[in-house]
Coordinates of C-alpha atoms in Angstrom, one line a residue:
X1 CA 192.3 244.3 -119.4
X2 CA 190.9 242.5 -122.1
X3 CA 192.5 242.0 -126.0
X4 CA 194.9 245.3 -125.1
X5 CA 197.9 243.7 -126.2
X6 CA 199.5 244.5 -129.4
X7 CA 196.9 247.5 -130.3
X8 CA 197.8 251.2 -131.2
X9 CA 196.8 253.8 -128.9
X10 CA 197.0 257.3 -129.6
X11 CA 196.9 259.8 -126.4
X12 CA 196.3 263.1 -126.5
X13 CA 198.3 265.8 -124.1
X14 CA 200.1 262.4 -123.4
X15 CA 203.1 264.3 -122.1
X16 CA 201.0 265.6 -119.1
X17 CA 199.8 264.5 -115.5
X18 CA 196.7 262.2 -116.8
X19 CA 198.0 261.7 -120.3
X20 CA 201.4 260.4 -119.1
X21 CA 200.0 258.2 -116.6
X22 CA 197.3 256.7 -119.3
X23 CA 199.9 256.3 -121.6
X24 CA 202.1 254.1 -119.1
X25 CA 199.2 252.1 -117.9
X26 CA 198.5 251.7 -122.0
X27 CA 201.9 250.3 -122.3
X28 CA 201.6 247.6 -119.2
X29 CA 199.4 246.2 -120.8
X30 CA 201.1 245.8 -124.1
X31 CA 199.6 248.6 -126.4
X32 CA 201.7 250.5 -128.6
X33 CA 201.4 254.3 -127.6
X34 CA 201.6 257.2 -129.7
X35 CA 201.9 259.9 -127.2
X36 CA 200.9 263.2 -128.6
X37 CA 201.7 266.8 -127.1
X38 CA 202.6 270.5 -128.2
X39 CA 205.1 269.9 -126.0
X40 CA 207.9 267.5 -127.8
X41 CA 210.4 267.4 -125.3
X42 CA 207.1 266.2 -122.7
X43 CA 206.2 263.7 -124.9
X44 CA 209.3 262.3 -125.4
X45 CA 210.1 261.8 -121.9
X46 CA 207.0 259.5 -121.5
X47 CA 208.2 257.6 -124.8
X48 CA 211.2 256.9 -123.3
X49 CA 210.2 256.1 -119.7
X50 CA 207.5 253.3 -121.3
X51 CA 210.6 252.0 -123.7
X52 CA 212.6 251.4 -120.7
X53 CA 210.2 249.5 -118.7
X54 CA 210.2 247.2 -122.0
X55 CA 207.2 248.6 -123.6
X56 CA 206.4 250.2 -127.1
X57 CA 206.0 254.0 -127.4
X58 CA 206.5 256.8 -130.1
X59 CA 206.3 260.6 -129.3
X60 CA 204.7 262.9 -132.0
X61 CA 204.6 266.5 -131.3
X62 CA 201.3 267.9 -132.7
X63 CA 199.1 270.8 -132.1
X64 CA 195.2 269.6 -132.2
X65 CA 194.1 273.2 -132.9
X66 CA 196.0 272.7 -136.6
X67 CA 194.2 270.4 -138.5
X68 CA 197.4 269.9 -140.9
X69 CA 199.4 269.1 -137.9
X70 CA 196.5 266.5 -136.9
X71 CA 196.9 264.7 -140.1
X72 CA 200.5 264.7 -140.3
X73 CA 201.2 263.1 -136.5
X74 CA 198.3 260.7 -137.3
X75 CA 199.7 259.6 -140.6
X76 CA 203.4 259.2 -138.6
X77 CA 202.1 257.3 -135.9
X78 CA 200.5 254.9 -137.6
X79 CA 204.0 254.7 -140.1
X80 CA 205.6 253.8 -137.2
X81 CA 203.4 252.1 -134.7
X82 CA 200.2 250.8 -137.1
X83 CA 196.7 251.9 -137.7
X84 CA 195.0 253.7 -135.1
X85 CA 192.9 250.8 -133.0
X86 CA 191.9 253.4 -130.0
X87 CA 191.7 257.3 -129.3
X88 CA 192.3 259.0 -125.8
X89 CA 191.4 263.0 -126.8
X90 CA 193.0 263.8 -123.6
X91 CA 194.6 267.4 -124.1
X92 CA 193.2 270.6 -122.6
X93 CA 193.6 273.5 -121.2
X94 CA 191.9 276.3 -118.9
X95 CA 192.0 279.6 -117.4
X96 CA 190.3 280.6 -113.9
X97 CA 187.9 283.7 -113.8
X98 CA 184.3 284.7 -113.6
X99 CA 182.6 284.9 -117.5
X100 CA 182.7 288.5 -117.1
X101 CA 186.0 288.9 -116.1
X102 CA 186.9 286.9 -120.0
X103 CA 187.3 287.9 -123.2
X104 CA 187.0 286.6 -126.8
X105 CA 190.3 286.0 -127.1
X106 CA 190.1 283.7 -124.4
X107 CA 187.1 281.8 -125.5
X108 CA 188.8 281.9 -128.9
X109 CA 191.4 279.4 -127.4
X110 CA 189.3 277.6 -125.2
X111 CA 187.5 276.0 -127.6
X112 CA 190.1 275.6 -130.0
X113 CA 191.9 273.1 -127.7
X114 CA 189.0 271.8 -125.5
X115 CA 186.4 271.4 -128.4
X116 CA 187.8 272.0 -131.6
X117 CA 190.9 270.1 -131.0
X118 CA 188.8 267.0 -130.4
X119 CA 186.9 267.4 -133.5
X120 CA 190.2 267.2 -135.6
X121 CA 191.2 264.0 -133.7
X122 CA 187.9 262.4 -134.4
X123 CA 187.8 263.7 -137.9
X124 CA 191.2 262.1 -138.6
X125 CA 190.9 259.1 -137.3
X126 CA 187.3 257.5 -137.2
X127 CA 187.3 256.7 -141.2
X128 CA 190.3 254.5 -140.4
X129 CA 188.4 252.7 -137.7
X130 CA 185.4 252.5 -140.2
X131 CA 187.0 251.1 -142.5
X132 CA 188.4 248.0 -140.3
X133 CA 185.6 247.4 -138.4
X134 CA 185.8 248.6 -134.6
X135 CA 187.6 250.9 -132.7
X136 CA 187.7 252.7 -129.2
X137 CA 187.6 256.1 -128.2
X138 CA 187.4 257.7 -125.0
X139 CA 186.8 261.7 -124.1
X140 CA 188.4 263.3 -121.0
X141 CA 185.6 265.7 -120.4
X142 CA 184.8 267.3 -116.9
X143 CA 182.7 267.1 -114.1
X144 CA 182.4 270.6 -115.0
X145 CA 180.8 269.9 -117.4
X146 CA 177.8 268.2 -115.7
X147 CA 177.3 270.0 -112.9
X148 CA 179.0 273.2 -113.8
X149 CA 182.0 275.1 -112.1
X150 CA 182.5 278.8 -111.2
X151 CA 185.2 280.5 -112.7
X152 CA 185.4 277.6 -115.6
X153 CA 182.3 279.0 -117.8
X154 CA 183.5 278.6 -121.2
X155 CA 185.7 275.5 -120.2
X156 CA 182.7 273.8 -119.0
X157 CA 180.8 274.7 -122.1
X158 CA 183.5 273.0 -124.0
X159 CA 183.6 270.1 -122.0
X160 CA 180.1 270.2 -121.9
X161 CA 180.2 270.1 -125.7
X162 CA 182.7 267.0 -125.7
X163 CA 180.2 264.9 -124.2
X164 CA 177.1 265.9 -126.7
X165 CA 179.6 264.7 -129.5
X166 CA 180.0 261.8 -127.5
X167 CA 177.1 260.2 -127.3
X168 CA 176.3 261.5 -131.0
X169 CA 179.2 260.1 -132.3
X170 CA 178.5 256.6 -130.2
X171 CA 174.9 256.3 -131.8
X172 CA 176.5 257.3 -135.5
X173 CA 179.6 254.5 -135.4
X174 CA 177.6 251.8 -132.8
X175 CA 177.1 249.2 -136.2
X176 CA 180.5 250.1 -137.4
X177 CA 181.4 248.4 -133.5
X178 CA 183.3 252.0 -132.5
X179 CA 183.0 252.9 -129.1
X180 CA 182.8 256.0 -127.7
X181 CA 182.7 256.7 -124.0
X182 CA 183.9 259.7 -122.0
X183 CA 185.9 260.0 -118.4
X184 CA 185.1 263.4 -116.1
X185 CA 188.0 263.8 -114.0
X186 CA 187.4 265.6 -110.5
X187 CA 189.9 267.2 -109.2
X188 CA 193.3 266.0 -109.7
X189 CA 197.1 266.6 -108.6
X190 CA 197.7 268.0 -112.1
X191 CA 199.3 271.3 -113.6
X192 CA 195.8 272.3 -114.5
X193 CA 194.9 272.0 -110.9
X194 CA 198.0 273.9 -109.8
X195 CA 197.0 276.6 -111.8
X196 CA 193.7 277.0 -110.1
X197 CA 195.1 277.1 -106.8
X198 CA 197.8 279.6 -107.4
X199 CA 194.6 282.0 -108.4
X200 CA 193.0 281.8 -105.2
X201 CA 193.9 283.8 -102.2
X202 CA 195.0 281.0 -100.0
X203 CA 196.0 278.0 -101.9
X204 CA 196.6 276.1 -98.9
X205 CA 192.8 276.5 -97.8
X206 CA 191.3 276.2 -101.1
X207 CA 193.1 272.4 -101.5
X208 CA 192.0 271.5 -98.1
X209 CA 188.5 272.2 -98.7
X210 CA 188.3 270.4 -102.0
X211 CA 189.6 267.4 -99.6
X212 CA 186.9 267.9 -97.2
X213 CA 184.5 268.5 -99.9
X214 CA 185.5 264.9 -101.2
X215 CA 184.2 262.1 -99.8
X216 CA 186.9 259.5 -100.3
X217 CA 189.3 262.2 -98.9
X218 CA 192.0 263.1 -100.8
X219 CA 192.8 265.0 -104.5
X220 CA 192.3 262.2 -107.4
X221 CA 195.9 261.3 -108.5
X222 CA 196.4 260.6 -112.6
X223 CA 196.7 257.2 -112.6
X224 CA 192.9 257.3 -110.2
X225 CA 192.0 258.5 -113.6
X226 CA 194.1 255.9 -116.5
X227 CA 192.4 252.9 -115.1
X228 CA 189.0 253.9 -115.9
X229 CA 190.1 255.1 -119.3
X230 CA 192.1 251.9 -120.1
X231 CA 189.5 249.8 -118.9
X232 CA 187.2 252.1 -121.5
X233 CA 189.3 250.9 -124.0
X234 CA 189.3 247.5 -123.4
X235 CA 187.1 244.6 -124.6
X236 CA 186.1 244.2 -121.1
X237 CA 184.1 247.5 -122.0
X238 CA 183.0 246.2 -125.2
X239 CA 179.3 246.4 -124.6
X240 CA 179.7 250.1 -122.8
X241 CA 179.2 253.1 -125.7
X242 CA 178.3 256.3 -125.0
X243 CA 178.1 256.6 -121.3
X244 CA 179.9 259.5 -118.8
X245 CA 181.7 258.6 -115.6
X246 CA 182.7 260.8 -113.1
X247 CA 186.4 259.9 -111.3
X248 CA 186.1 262.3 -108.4
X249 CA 186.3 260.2 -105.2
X250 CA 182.3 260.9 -105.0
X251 CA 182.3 264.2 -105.1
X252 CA 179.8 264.4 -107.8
X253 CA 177.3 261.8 -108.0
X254 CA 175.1 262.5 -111.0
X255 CA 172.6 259.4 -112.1

């Protein structure tokens, strides 16, 4: 990928199935990664697997529901790594049940992490990227959030949400030469999908039909998913802002 090398990278949830993979991928091609994740110990693991393959990585523990917490790992990472040259607002979360079946507790944390969380990320670093003239950001939305999902409602809203601010934020910081471009996973070998499954009645049957249901064949694996978003970040995207793609082995196939 294109002008990669040397640039800061911050990824969000980076201590997870996609964010781990996106943040290795990052590092191959000679970014500096802040990896970012409640989950320290996570994070740090990822850190040190990209330093030992030779590459440059920080971990930063950081809630993106806590604004403070936003500011503070932002302000470390680029103390230790530089200012901010591209955003991956990867981290999410999900629980499995029909609307009804939720309460407002539940939405509560929803969109803390899967909406609000994102603003907080933008909010702290787009003046940066202002001010120097260009930056990259890319959204992990869903495919639920294009075609919808049973059992995901307020997820999907969120996600749906994500995407909205995605192509507002695209037209708002195109002459400032920010991109902003977002990535819908389909389903993929992830905790997140593990969790679905252990809901259902028959696991088993439930994963074999979203294979069948697929028509490349086979569960999307995290790194399916960190070449489109690398590539997103890349100067061979330079000319792609506000668009959605859907990495789901064709299982959706919106225009």
């Amino acid at each position: 990928m294109r002008n990669l090398n040397g640039k800061t990278v911050i990824v969000t949830g980076g201590g997870g199935g996609i964010g781990g993979a996106t943040c290795r991928r990052f590092a191959t091609e000679g970014a500096k990664v802040a990896v970012f994740d409640m989950n320290l110990a996570g994070a740090q693991k990822v850190a040190d697997d990209i330093q030992a393959a030779g590459g440059t990585a920080a971990a930063f523990e950081c809630n993106i529901t806590d604004r403070a917490q936003v500011d503070a790992a932002v302000a470390a990472a680029e103390a230790q790594l530089g200012p901010i040259d591209i955003l991956v607002n990867n981290a999410g979360w999900d629980i499995f049940k029909p609307f009804t079946k939720t309460v407002p507790a539940e939405w509560d944390k929803l969109i803390a992490i899967n909406l609000t969380g994102a603003l907080h990320m933008h909010h702290a670093v787009l003046p940066g990227m202002v001010a120097r003239g260009g930056g990259r950001i890319v959204n992990i939305a869903s495919d639920a959030a294009r075609g919808g999902s049973s059992g995901e409602a307020v997820y999907a809203a969120c996600k749906g949400g994500l995407v909205a601010l995605s192509k507002t934020l695209a037209r708002e910081h195109a002459r400032h030469n920010i991109t902003v471009n977002v990535v819908c996973p389909g389903p993929t070998d992830t905790a997140l999908l593990a969790g679905f499954a252990e809901g259902a009645a028959n696991p088993e049957k439930l994963m074999d039909a979203f294979k069948k249901a697929i028509p490349l064949g086979r569960i999307g694996q995290p790194d399916d998913l960190a070449g489109a978003i690398v590539f997103l970040s890349s100067d061979d995207a330079s000319f792609i802002t506000g668009q959605v793609i859907s990495v789901s082995g064709g299982l959706t196939m919106h225009g």
